[in-house]
PDB file of C-alpha atoms and ligand atoms in Angstrom:
ATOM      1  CA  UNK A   1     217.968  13.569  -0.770  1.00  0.00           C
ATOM      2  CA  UNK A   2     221.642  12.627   0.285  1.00  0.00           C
ATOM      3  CA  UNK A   3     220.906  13.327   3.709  1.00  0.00           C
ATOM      4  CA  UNK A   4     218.579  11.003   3.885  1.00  0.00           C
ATOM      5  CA  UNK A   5     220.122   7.987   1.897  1.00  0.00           C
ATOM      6  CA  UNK A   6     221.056   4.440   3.449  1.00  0.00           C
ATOM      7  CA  UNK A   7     223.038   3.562   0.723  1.00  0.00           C
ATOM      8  CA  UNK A   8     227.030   3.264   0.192  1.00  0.00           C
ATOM      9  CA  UNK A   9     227.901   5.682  -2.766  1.00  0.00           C
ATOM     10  CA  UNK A  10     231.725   4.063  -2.378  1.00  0.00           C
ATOM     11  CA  UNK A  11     231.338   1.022  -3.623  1.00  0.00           C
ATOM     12  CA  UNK A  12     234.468  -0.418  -1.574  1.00  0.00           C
ATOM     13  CA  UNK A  13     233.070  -4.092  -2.283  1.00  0.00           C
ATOM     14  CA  UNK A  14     232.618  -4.216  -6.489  1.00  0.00           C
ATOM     15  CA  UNK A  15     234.416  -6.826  -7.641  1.00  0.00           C
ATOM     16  CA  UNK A  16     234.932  -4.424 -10.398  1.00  0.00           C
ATOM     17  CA  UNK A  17     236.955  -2.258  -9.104  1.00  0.00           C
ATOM     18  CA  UNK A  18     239.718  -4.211  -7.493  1.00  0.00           C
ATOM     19  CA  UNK A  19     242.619  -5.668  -8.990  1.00  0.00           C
ATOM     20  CA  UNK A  20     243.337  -9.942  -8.928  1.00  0.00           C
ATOM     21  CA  UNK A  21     246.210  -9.276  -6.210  1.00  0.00           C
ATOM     22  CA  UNK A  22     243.591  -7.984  -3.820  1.00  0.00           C
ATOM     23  CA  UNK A  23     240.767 -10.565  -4.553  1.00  0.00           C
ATOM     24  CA  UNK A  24     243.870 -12.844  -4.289  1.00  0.00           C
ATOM     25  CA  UNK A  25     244.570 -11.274  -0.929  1.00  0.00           C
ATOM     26  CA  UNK A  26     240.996 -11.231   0.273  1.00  0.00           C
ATOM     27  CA  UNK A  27     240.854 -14.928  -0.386  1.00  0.00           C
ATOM     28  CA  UNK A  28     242.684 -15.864   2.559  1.00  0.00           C
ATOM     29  CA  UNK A  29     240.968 -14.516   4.990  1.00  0.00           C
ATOM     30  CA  UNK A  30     236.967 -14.853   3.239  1.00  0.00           C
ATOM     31  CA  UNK A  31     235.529 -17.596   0.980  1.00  0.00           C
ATOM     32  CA  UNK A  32     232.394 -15.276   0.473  1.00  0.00           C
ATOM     33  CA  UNK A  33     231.193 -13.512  -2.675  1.00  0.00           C
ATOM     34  CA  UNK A  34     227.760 -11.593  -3.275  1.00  0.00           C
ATOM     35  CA  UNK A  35     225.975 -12.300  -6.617  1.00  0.00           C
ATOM     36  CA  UNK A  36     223.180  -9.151  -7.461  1.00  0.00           C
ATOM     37  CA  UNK A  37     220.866 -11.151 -10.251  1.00  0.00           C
ATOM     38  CA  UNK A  38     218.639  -8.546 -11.524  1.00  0.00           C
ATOM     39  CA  UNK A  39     215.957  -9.045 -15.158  1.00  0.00           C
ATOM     40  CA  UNK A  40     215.046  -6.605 -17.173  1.00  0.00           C
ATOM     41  CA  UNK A  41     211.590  -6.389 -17.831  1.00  0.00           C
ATOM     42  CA  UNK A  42     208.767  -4.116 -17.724  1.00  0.00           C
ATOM     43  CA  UNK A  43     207.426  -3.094 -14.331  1.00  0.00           C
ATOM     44  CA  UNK A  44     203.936  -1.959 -15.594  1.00  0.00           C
ATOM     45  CA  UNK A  45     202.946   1.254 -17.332  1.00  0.00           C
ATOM     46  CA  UNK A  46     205.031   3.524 -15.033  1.00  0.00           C
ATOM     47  CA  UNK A  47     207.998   1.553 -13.218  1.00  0.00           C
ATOM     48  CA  UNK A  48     211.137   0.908 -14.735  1.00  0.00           C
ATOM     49  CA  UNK A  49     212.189  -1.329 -16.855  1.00  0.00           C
ATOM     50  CA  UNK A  50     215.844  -2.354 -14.703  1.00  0.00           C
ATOM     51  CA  UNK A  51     213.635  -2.402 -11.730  1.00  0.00           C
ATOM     52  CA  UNK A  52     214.713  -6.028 -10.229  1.00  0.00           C
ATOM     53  CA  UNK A  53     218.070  -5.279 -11.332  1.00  0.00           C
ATOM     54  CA  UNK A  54     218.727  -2.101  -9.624  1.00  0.00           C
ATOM     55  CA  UNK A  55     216.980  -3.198  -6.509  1.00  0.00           C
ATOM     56  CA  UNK A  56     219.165  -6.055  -5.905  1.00  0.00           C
ATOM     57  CA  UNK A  57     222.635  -4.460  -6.644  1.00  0.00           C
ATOM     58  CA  UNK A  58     221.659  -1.819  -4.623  1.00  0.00           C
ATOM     59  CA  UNK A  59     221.149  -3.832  -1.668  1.00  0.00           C
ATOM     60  CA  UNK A  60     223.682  -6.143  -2.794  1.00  0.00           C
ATOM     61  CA  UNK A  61     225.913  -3.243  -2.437  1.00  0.00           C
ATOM     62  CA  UNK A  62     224.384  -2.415   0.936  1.00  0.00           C
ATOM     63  CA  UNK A  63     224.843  -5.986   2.598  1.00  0.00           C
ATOM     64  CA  UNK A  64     228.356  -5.721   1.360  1.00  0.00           C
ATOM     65  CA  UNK A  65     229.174  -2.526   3.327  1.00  0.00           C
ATOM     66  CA  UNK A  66     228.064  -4.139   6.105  1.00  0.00           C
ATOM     67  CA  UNK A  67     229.722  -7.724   6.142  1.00  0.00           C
ATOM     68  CA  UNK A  68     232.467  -6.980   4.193  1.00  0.00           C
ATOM     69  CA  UNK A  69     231.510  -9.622   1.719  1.00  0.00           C
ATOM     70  CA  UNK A  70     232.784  -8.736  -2.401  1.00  0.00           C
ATOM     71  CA  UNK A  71     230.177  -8.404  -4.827  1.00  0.00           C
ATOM     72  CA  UNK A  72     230.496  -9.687  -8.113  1.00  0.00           C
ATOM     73  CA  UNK A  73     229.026  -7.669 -11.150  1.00  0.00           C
ATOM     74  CA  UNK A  74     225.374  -7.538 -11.197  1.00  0.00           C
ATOM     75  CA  UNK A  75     223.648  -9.844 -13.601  1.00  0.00           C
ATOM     76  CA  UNK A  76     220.894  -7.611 -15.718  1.00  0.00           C
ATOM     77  CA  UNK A  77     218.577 -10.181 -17.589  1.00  0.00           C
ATOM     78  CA  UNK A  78     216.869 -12.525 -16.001  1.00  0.00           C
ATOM     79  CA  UNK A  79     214.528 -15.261 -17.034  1.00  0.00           C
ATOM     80  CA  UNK A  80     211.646 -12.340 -17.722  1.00  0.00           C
ATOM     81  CA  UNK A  81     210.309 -14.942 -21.179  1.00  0.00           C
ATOM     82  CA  UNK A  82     206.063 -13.876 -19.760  1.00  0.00           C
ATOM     83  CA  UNK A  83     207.403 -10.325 -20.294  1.00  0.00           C
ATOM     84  CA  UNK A  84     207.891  -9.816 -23.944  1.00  0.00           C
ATOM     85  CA  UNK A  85     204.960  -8.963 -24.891  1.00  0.00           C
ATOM     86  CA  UNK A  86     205.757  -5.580 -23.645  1.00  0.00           C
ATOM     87  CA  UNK A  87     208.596  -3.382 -25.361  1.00  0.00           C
ATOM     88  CA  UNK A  88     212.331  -3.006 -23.560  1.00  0.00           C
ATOM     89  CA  UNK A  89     211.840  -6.845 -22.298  1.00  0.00           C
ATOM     90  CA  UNK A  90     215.269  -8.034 -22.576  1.00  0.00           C
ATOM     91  CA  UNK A  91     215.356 -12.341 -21.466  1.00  0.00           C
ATOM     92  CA  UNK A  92     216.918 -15.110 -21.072  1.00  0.00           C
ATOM     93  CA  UNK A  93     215.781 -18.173 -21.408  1.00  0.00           C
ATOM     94  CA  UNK A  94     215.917 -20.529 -18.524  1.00  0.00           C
ATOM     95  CA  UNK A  95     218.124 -22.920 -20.231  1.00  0.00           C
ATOM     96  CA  UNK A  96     220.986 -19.211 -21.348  1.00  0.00           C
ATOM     97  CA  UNK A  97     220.450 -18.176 -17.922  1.00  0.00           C
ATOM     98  CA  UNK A  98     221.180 -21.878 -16.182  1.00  0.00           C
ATOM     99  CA  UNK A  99     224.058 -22.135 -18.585  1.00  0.00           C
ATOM    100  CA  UNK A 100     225.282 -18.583 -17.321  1.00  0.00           C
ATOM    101  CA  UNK A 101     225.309 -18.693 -13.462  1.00  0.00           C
ATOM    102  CA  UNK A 102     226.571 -21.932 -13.792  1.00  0.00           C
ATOM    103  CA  UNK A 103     229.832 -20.818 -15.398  1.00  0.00           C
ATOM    104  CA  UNK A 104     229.633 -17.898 -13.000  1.00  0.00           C
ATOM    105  CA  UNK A 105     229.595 -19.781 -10.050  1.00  0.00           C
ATOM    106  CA  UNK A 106     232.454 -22.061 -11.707  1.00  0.00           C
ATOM    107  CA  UNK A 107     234.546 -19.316 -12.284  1.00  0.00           C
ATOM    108  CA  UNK A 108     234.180 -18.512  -8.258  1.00  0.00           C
ATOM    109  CA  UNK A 109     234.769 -21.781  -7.117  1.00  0.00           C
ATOM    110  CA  UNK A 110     237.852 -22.160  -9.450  1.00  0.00           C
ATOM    111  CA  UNK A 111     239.661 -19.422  -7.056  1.00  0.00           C
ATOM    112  CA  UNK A 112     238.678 -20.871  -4.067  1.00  0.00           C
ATOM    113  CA  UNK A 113     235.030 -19.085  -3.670  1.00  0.00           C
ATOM    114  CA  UNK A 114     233.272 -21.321  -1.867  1.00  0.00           C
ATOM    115  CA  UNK A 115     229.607 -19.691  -0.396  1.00  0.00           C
ATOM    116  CA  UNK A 116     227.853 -18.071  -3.464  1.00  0.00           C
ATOM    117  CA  UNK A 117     225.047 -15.789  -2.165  1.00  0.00           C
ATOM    118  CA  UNK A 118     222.872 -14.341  -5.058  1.00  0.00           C
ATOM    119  CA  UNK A 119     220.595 -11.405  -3.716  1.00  0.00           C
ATOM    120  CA  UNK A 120     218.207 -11.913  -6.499  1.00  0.00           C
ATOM    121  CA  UNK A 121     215.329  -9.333  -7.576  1.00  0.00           C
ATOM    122  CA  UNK A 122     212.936 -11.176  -9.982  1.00  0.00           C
ATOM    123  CA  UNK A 123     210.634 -14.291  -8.799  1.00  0.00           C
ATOM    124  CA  UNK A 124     211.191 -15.628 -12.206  1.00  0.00           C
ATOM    125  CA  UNK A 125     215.217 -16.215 -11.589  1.00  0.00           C
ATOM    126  CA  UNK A 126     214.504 -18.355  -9.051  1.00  0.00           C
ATOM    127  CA  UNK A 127     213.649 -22.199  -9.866  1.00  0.00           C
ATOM    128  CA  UNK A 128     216.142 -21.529 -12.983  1.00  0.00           C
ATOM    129  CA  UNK A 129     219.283 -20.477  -9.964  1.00  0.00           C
ATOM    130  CA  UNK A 130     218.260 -23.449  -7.849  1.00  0.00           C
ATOM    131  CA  UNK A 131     218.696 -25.590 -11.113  1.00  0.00           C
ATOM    132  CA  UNK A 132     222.126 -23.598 -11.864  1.00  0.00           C
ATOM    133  CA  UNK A 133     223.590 -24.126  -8.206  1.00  0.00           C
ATOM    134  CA  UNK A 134     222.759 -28.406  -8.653  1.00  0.00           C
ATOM    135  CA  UNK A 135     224.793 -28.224 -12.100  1.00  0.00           C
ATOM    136  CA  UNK A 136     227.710 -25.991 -10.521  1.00  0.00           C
ATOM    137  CA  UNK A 137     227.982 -28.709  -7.460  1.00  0.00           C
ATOM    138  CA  UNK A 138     228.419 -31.780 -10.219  1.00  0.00           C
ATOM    139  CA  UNK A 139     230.212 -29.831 -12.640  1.00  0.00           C
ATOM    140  CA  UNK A 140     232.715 -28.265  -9.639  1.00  0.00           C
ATOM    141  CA  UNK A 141     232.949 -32.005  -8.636  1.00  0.00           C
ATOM    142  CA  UNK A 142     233.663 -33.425 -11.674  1.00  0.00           C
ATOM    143  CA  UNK A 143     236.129 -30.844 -12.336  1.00  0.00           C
ATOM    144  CA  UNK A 144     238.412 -31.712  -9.456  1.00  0.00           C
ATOM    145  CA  UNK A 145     238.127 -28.259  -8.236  1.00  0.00           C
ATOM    146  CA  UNK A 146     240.341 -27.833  -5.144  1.00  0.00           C
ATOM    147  CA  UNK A 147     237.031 -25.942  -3.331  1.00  0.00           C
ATOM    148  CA  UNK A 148     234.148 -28.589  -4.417  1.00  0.00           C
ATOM    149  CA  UNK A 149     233.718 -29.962  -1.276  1.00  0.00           C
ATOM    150  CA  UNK A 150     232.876 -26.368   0.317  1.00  0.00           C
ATOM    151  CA  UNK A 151     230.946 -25.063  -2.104  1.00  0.00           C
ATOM    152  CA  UNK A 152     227.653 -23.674  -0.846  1.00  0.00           C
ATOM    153  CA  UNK A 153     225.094 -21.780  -2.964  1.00  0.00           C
ATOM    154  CA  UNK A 154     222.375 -19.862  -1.815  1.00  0.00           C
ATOM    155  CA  UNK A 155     219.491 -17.926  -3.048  1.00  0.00           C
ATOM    156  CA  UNK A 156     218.296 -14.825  -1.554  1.00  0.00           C
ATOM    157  CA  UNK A 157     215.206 -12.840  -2.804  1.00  0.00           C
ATOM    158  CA  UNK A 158     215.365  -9.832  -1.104  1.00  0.00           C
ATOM    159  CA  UNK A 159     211.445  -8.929  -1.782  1.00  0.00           C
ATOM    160  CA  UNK A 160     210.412 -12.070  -0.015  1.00  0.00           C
ATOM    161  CA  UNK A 161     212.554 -11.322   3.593  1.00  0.00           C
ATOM    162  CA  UNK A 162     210.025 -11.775   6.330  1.00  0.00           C
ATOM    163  CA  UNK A 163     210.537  -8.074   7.458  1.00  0.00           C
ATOM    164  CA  UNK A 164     210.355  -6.947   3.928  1.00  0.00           C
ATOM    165  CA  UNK A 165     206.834  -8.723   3.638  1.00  0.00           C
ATOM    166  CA  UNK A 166     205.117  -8.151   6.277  1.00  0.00           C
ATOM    167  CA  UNK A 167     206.209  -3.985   6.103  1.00  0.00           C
ATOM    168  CA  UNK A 168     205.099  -4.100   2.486  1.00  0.00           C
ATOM    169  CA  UNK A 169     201.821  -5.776   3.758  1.00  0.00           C
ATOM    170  CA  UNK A 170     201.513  -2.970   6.188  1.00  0.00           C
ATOM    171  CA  UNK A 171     201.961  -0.206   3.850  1.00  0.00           C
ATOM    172  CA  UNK A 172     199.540  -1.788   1.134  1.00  0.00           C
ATOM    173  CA  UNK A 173     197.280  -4.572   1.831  1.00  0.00           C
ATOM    174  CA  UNK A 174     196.600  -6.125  -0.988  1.00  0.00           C
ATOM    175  CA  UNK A 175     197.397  -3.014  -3.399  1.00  0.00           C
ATOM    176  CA  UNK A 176     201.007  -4.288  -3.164  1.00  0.00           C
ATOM    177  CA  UNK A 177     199.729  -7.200  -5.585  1.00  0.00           C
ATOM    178  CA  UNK A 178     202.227  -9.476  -7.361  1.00  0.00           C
ATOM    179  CA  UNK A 179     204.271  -7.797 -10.296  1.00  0.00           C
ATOM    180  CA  UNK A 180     205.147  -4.113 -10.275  1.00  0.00           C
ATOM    181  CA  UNK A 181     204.282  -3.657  -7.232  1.00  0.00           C
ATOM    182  CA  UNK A 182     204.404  -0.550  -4.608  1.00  0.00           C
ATOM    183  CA  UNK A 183     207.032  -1.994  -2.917  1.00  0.00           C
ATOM    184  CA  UNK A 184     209.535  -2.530  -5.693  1.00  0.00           C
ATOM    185  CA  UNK A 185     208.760   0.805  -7.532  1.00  0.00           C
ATOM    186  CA  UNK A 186     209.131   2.723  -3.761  1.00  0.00           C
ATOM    187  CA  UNK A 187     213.001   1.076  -3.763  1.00  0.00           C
ATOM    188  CA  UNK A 188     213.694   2.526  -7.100  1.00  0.00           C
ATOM    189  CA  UNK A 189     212.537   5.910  -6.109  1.00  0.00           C
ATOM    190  CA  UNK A 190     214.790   6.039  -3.236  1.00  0.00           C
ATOM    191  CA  UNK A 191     217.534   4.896  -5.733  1.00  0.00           C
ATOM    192  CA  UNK A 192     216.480   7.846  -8.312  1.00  0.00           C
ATOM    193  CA  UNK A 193     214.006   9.899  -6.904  1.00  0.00           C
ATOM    194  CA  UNK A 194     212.919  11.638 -10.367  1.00  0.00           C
ATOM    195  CA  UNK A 195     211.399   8.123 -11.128  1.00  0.00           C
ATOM    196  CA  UNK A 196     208.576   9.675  -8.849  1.00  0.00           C
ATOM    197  CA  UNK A 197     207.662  11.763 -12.022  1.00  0.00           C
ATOM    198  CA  UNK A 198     206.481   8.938 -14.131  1.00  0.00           C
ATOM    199  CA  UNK A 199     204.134   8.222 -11.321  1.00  0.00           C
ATOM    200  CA  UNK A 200     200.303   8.801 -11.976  1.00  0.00           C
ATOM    201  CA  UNK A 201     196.757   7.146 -10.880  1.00  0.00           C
ATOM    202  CA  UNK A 202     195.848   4.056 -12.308  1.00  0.00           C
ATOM    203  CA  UNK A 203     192.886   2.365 -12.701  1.00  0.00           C
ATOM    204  CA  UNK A 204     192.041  -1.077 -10.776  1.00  0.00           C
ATOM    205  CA  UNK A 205     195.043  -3.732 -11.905  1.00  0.00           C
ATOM    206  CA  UNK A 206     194.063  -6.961 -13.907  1.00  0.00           C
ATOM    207  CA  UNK A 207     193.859  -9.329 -10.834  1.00  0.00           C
ATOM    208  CA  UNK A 208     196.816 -11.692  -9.714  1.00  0.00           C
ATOM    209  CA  UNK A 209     196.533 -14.745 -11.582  1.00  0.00           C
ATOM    210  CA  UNK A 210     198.183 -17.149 -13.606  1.00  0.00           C
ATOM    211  CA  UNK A 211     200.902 -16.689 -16.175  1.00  0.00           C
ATOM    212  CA  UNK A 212     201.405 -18.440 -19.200  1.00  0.00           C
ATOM    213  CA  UNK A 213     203.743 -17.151 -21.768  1.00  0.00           C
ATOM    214  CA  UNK A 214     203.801 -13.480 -23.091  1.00  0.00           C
ATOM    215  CA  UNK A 215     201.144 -13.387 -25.135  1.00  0.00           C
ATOM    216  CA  UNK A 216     198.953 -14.765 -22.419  1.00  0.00           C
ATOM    217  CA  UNK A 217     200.665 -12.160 -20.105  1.00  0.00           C
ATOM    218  CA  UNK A 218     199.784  -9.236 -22.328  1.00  0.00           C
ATOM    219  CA  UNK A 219     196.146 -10.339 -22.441  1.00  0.00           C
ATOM    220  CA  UNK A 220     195.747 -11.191 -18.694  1.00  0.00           C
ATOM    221  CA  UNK A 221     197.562  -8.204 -17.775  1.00  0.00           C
ATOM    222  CA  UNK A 222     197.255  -5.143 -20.250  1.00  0.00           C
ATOM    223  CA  UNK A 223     199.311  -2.764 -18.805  1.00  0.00           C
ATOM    224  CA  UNK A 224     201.670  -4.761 -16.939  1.00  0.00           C
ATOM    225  CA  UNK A 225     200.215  -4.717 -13.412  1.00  0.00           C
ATOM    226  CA  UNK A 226     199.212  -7.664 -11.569  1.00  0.00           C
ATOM    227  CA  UNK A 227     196.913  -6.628  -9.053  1.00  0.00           C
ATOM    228  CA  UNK A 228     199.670  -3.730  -7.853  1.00  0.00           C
ATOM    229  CA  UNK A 229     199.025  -0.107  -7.420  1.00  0.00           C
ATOM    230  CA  UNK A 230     202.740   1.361  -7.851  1.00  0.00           C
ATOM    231  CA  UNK A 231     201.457   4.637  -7.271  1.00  0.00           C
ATOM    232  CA  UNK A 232     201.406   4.273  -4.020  1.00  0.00           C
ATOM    233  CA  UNK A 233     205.562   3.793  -3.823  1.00  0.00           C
ATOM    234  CA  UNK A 234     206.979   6.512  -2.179  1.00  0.00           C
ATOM    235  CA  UNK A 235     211.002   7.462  -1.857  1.00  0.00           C
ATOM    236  CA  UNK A 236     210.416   7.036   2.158  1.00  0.00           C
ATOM    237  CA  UNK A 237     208.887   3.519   2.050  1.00  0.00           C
ATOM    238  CA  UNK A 238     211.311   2.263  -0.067  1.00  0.00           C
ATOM    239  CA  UNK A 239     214.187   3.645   2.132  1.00  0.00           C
ATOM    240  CA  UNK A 240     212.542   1.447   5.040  1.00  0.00           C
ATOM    241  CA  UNK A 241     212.016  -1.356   2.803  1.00  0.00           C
ATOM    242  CA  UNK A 242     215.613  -1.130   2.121  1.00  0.00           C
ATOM    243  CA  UNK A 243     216.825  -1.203   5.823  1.00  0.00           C
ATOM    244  CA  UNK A 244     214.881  -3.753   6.593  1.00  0.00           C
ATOM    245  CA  UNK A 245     216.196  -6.156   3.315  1.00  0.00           C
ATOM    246  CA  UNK A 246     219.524  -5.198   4.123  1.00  0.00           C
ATOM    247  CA  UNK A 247     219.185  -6.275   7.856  1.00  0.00           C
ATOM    248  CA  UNK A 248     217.477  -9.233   7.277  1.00  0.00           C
ATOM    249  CA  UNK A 249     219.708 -10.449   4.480  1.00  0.00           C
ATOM    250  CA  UNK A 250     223.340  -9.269   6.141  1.00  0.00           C
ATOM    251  CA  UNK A 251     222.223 -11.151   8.967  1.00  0.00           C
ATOM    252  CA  UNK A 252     221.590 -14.166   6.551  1.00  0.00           C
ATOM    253  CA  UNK A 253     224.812 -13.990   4.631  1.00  0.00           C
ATOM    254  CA  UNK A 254     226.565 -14.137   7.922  1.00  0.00           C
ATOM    255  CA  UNK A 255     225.154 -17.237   8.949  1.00  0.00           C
ATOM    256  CA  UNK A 256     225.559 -18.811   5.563  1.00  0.00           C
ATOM    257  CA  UNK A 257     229.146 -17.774   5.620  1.00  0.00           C
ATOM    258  CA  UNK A 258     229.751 -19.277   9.277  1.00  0.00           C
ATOM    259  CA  UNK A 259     227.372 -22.726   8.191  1.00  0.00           C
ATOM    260  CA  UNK A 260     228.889 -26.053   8.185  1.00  0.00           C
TER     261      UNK A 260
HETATM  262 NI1   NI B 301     210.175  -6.732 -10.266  1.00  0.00          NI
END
């Protein structure tokens, strides 16, 4: 599979792995930072639970390669609080998880960070990170932080890129459904390709509808599935959906990093 892999097995950008003299150093010369926000949550009756969360460090990691933009450690749980009906469900709630990237994106700022860009991989994170990024522009105000003024937040779902979309479209219609879907599941098997073994036939999802708490969830959705057929995912399709996240969202970043 390695020949065929787009993605950086280096990991030159992780945060992790430098020490504070080179952030330090990289500092003056790039205000930037990459945030991977992942959830970890069931992805129907054969995906994997860290789904959103390997998905976006992956291409977190990818985008990085490319722009040259650090990546901070990737965030696991999510706000995932419809999922726990189902077993390995690990959430936050939306008030923990605005409470968490707010410090996060304090902590940035504090060093002079001042364009956040969170490549996040769960639908649920995302009214709760818009919410986060209002608090961190008082609270970085209030603060006196040195980088207030600049500070820029901004929210990118990778699974809802225009060129992701309309290739998922392409490759399944309206089998690619809402939650667990083909899509997703394909990016994970080009992450891990024995992942293909869970794979199996399904029968027809519960329909794409509303959602309303886990228990609800559970009962609307049995197995997990709304209106997705995962086994459909293939290592191949999510290698293209990969390229085309991590083109449409380096080009993103680099606008956001050059915006007023
Ligand atoms: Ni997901």
């Amino acid at each position: 599979m390695s020949a065929t892999r787009t993605l950086p097995e280096n990991h030159n950008w992780r945060l992790q792995l430098w020490s504070w003299p080179e952030v330090e150093c990289y500092l003056k010369h790039n205000k930037g930072v990459i945030l991977p926000l992942g959830s970890t949550e069931q992805h129907g009756p054969t995906g994997a639970i860290g789904t959103d969360s390997l998905t976006a460090d992956a291409i977190a990691q990818a985008v990085a390669e490319r722009t040259g933009v650090l990546v901070a450690p990737p965030q696991p749980f999510g706000m995932a609080e419809h999922h726990l009906g189902f077993p390995g469900t690990i959430s936050l709630q939306p008030s923990t998880l605005l409470a968490l990237l707010q410090d996060v994106v304090i902590s940035l700022v504090r060093h002079g960070f001042e364009r956040i860009y969170v490549i996040n991989g769960h639908g649920g994170n995302m009214a709760t990170a818009r919410a986060a990024f209002s608090q961190a522009h008082g609270r970085s105000a209030s603060l006196g932080l040195a980088s207030a003024p600049r500070l820029r937040c901004k929210l990118a779902s990778w699974f809802l890129a225009p060129a992701v979309m309309s290739h998922a479209r392409q490759l399944y219609g309206e089998r690619e459904g809402q939650h667990a879907t083909p899509s997703e599941i394909a990016v994970t098997l080009h992450l891990y390709p024995h992942l293909a073994e869970k794979l199996r036939p399904l029968p027809e999802p519960a329909p794409v509808g509303s959602i309303h708490g886990w228990e609800d969830f559970r009962r609307r959705y049995p197995d997990g599935r709304m209106g997705s057929d995962p086994s459909l995912a293939t290592a191949a399709a999510g290698q293209q959906l990969v390229d085309r996240a991590v083109t449409a969202l380096s080009e993103d970043l680099q606008r956001f990093l050059k915006a007023p």
